[in-house]
Amino acid sequence: MLNKLLFAFMGLMAVGAYSETSNWYTDTARAFKVADSLKKPILLYFKGSCAMCNKLEQESFQRLAVMQNLAKYVCVRLDEGRYPSLYKEFNIETVPVVILSDGRGGTVKKMVGFIEPQTLQKKLELFYIKRND
């Protein structure tokens, strides 16, 4: 019993520590510079205060496997209403939307609505692999 509790506690500590180290940028210019210097792909997350946005953040982005994949990206959180030019450029009509970019001006993957954690994890992994081929 003690071993099970210890294992569960260690798992929670790992999730907490990992989420503290993950960076979400709100300054797109800075994020693109960082992505360029680190040679990382970019994840743009267009969000609002809707139930689906909250669900995506709480259920999908907080999964350890997803967070481990997000660490391979420069992640940008774009609140609805604050970035009208980007919303227009990427034709964002509803939220949530997740866009993956290779960071080199090409290859873009657009996902609209809530994304199940397992699906998001697989899409992040596949995009990263294809980008590096």
mmCIF file of C-alpha atoms in Angstrom:
data_model
loop_
_atom_site.group_PDB
_atom_site.id
_atom_site.type_symbol
_atom_site.label_atom_id
_atom_site.label_comp_id
_atom_site.label_asym_id
_atom_site.label_seq_id
_atom_site.Cartn_x
_atom_site.Cartn_y
_atom_site.Cartn_z
ATOM 1 C CA MET A 1 0.000 0.000 0.000
ATOM 2 C CA LEU A 2 2.796 2.405 0.916
ATOM 3 C CA ASN A 3 4.517 1.643 -2.393
ATOM 4 C CA LYS A 4 1.334 2.506 -4.318
ATOM 5 C CA LEU A 5 0.978 5.823 -2.479
ATOM 6 C CA LEU A 6 4.630 6.668 -3.001
ATOM 7 C CA PHE A 7 4.367 5.851 -6.720
ATOM 8 C CA ALA A 8 1.219 7.994 -7.070
ATOM 9 C CA PHE A 9 2.857 10.898 -5.221
ATOM 10 C CA MET A 10 5.973 10.711 -7.390
ATOM 11 C CA GLY A 11 3.789 10.766 -10.495
ATOM 12 C CA LEU A 12 1.996 13.890 -9.281
ATOM 13 C CA MET A 13 5.307 15.570 -8.506
ATOM 14 C CA ALA A 14 6.550 14.800 -12.020
ATOM 15 C CA VAL A 15 3.442 16.314 -13.598
ATOM 16 C CA GLY A 16 3.685 19.423 -11.416
ATOM 17 C CA ALA A 17 7.378 19.877 -12.097
ATOM 18 C CA TYR A 18 6.896 19.356 -15.809
ATOM 19 C CA SER A 19 4.056 21.846 -16.120
ATOM 20 C CA GLU A 20 6.133 24.472 -14.312
ATOM 21 C CA THR A 21 8.870 24.156 -16.912
ATOM 22 C CA SER A 22 6.635 24.281 -19.984
ATOM 23 C CA ASN A 23 6.529 27.752 -21.542
ATOM 24 C CA TRP A 24 3.581 29.262 -23.307
ATOM 25 C CA TYR A 25 4.407 32.497 -25.069
ATOM 26 C CA THR A 26 1.924 35.293 -25.702
ATOM 27 C CA ASP A 27 4.395 37.476 -27.621
ATOM 28 C CA THR A 28 4.395 36.005 -31.125
ATOM 29 C CA ALA A 29 7.487 37.903 -32.298
ATOM 30 C CA ARG A 30 9.507 36.544 -29.390
ATOM 31 C CA ALA A 31 8.101 33.035 -29.863
ATOM 32 C CA PHE A 32 9.067 32.961 -33.543
ATOM 33 C CA LYS A 33 12.596 34.183 -32.703
ATOM 34 C CA VAL A 34 12.958 31.479 -30.051
ATOM 35 C CA ALA A 35 11.632 28.824 -32.435
ATOM 36 C CA ASP A 36 14.090 29.939 -35.096
ATOM 37 C CA SER A 37 17.077 29.940 -32.738
ATOM 38 C CA LEU A 38 16.173 26.551 -31.226
ATOM 39 C CA LYS A 39 15.104 25.075 -34.590
ATOM 40 C CA LYS A 40 11.789 23.983 -33.062
ATOM 41 C CA PRO A 41 8.356 23.802 -34.659
ATOM 42 C CA ILE A 42 5.646 26.160 -33.441
ATOM 43 C CA LEU A 43 2.265 25.398 -31.900
ATOM 44 C CA LEU A 44 -0.254 28.239 -32.069
ATOM 45 C CA TYR A 45 -3.201 27.827 -29.721
ATOM 46 C CA PHE A 46 -6.113 30.143 -30.497
ATOM 47 C CA LYS A 47 -8.373 30.185 -27.456
ATOM 48 C CA GLY A 48 -11.289 31.810 -25.759
ATOM 49 C CA SER A 49 -13.097 31.306 -22.478
ATOM 50 C CA CYS A 50 -15.462 28.685 -23.895
ATOM 51 C CA ALA A 51 -16.098 25.242 -22.418
ATOM 52 C CA MET A 52 -14.193 23.466 -25.223
ATOM 53 C CA CYS A 53 -11.116 25.663 -24.679
ATOM 54 C CA ASN A 54 -11.192 24.918 -20.949
ATOM 55 C CA LYS A 55 -11.648 21.207 -21.642
ATOM 56 C CA LEU A 56 -8.716 21.176 -24.093
ATOM 57 C CA GLU A 57 -6.476 22.912 -21.544
ATOM 58 C CA GLN A 58 -7.521 20.770 -18.578
ATOM 59 C CA GLU A 59 -7.850 17.358 -20.218
ATOM 60 C CA SER A 60 -5.445 17.354 -23.141
ATOM 61 C CA PHE A 61 -2.690 19.888 -22.478
ATOM 62 C CA GLN A 62 -2.268 18.636 -18.893
ATOM 63 C CA ARG A 63 -1.592 14.987 -19.842
ATOM 64 C CA LEU A 64 2.033 14.073 -19.205
ATOM 65 C CA ALA A 65 2.502 12.435 -22.624
ATOM 66 C CA VAL A 66 1.097 15.546 -24.328
ATOM 67 C CA MET A 67 3.263 17.852 -22.194
ATOM 68 C CA GLN A 68 6.347 15.840 -23.127
ATOM 69 C CA ASN A 69 5.515 16.372 -26.795
ATOM 70 C CA LEU A 70 4.720 20.058 -26.254
ATOM 71 C CA ALA A 71 8.263 20.489 -24.906
ATOM 72 C CA LYS A 72 9.497 19.825 -28.463
ATOM 73 C CA TYR A 73 7.561 22.878 -29.690
ATOM 74 C CA VAL A 74 7.550 26.586 -29.024
ATOM 75 C CA CYS A 75 3.968 27.044 -27.819
ATOM 76 C CA VAL A 76 2.034 30.277 -28.259
ATOM 77 C CA ARG A 77 -1.283 31.012 -26.520
ATOM 78 C CA LEU A 78 -3.394 33.519 -28.455
ATOM 79 C CA ASP A 79 -6.428 34.803 -26.574
ATOM 80 C CA GLU A 80 -9.513 35.604 -28.603
ATOM 81 C CA GLY A 81 -9.803 39.315 -29.344
ATOM 82 C CA ARG A 82 -6.168 40.196 -28.599
ATOM 83 C CA TYR A 83 -4.651 39.150 -31.939
ATOM 84 C CA PRO A 84 -7.155 40.058 -34.674
ATOM 85 C CA SER A 85 -4.540 40.071 -37.453
ATOM 86 C CA LEU A 86 -3.411 36.516 -36.624
ATOM 87 C CA TYR A 87 -7.009 35.335 -36.324
ATOM 88 C CA LYS A 88 -7.629 36.787 -39.790
ATOM 89 C CA GLU A 89 -4.363 35.442 -41.273
ATOM 90 C CA PHE A 90 -5.137 31.888 -40.137
ATOM 91 C CA ASN A 91 -8.872 32.205 -40.885
ATOM 92 C CA ILE A 92 -9.901 31.501 -37.278
ATOM 93 C CA GLU A 93 -13.688 31.662 -37.044
ATOM 94 C CA THR A 94 -14.211 29.614 -33.890
ATOM 95 C CA VAL A 95 -12.094 28.433 -30.971
ATOM 96 C CA PRO A 96 -10.287 26.390 -29.863
ATOM 97 C CA VAL A 97 -7.893 25.980 -32.780
ATOM 98 C CA VAL A 98 -4.426 24.441 -32.663
ATOM 99 C CA ILE A 99 -2.058 25.106 -35.548
ATOM 100 C CA LEU A 100 1.267 23.340 -35.981
ATOM 101 C CA SER A 101 3.914 25.031 -38.117
ATOM 102 C CA ASP A 102 7.337 23.762 -39.054
ATOM 103 C CA GLY A 103 8.751 27.163 -38.065
ATOM 104 C CA ARG A 104 10.264 27.623 -41.521
ATOM 105 C CA GLY A 105 7.287 29.183 -43.220
ATOM 106 C CA GLY A 106 5.852 25.921 -44.479
ATOM 107 C CA THR A 107 3.939 22.820 -43.411
ATOM 108 C CA VAL A 108 0.925 23.786 -41.369
ATOM 109 C CA LYS A 109 -1.547 21.466 -39.645
ATOM 110 C CA LYS A 110 -4.808 22.990 -38.380
ATOM 111 C CA MET A 111 -7.024 21.284 -35.788
ATOM 112 C CA VAL A 112 -10.367 22.819 -34.832
ATOM 113 C CA GLY A 113 -12.315 22.089 -31.648
ATOM 114 C CA PHE A 114 -11.572 19.843 -28.704
ATOM 115 C CA ILE A 115 -8.836 17.266 -29.340
ATOM 116 C CA GLU A 116 -8.739 14.089 -27.266
ATOM 117 C CA PRO A 117 -5.423 13.698 -25.375
ATOM 118 C CA GLN A 118 -4.392 10.539 -27.254
ATOM 119 C CA THR A 119 -5.205 12.120 -30.612
ATOM 120 C CA LEU A 120 -3.303 15.304 -29.762
ATOM 121 C CA GLN A 121 -0.307 13.305 -28.575
ATOM 122 C CA LYS A 122 -0.193 11.306 -31.828
ATOM 123 C CA LYS A 123 -0.611 14.386 -34.021
ATOM 124 C CA LEU A 124 2.183 16.211 -32.166
ATOM 125 C CA GLU A 125 4.490 13.203 -32.500
ATOM 126 C CA LEU A 126 3.745 12.644 -36.202
ATOM 127 C CA PHE A 127 4.116 16.310 -37.126
ATOM 128 C CA TYR A 128 7.433 16.520 -35.294
ATOM 129 C CA ILE A 129 8.751 13.389 -37.017
ATOM 130 C CA LYS A 130 7.624 14.553 -40.489
ATOM 131 C CA ARG A 131 9.151 17.981 -39.893
ATOM 132 C CA ASN A 132 12.523 16.451 -39.088
ATOM 133 C CA ASP A 133 12.596 14.047 -42.052
#
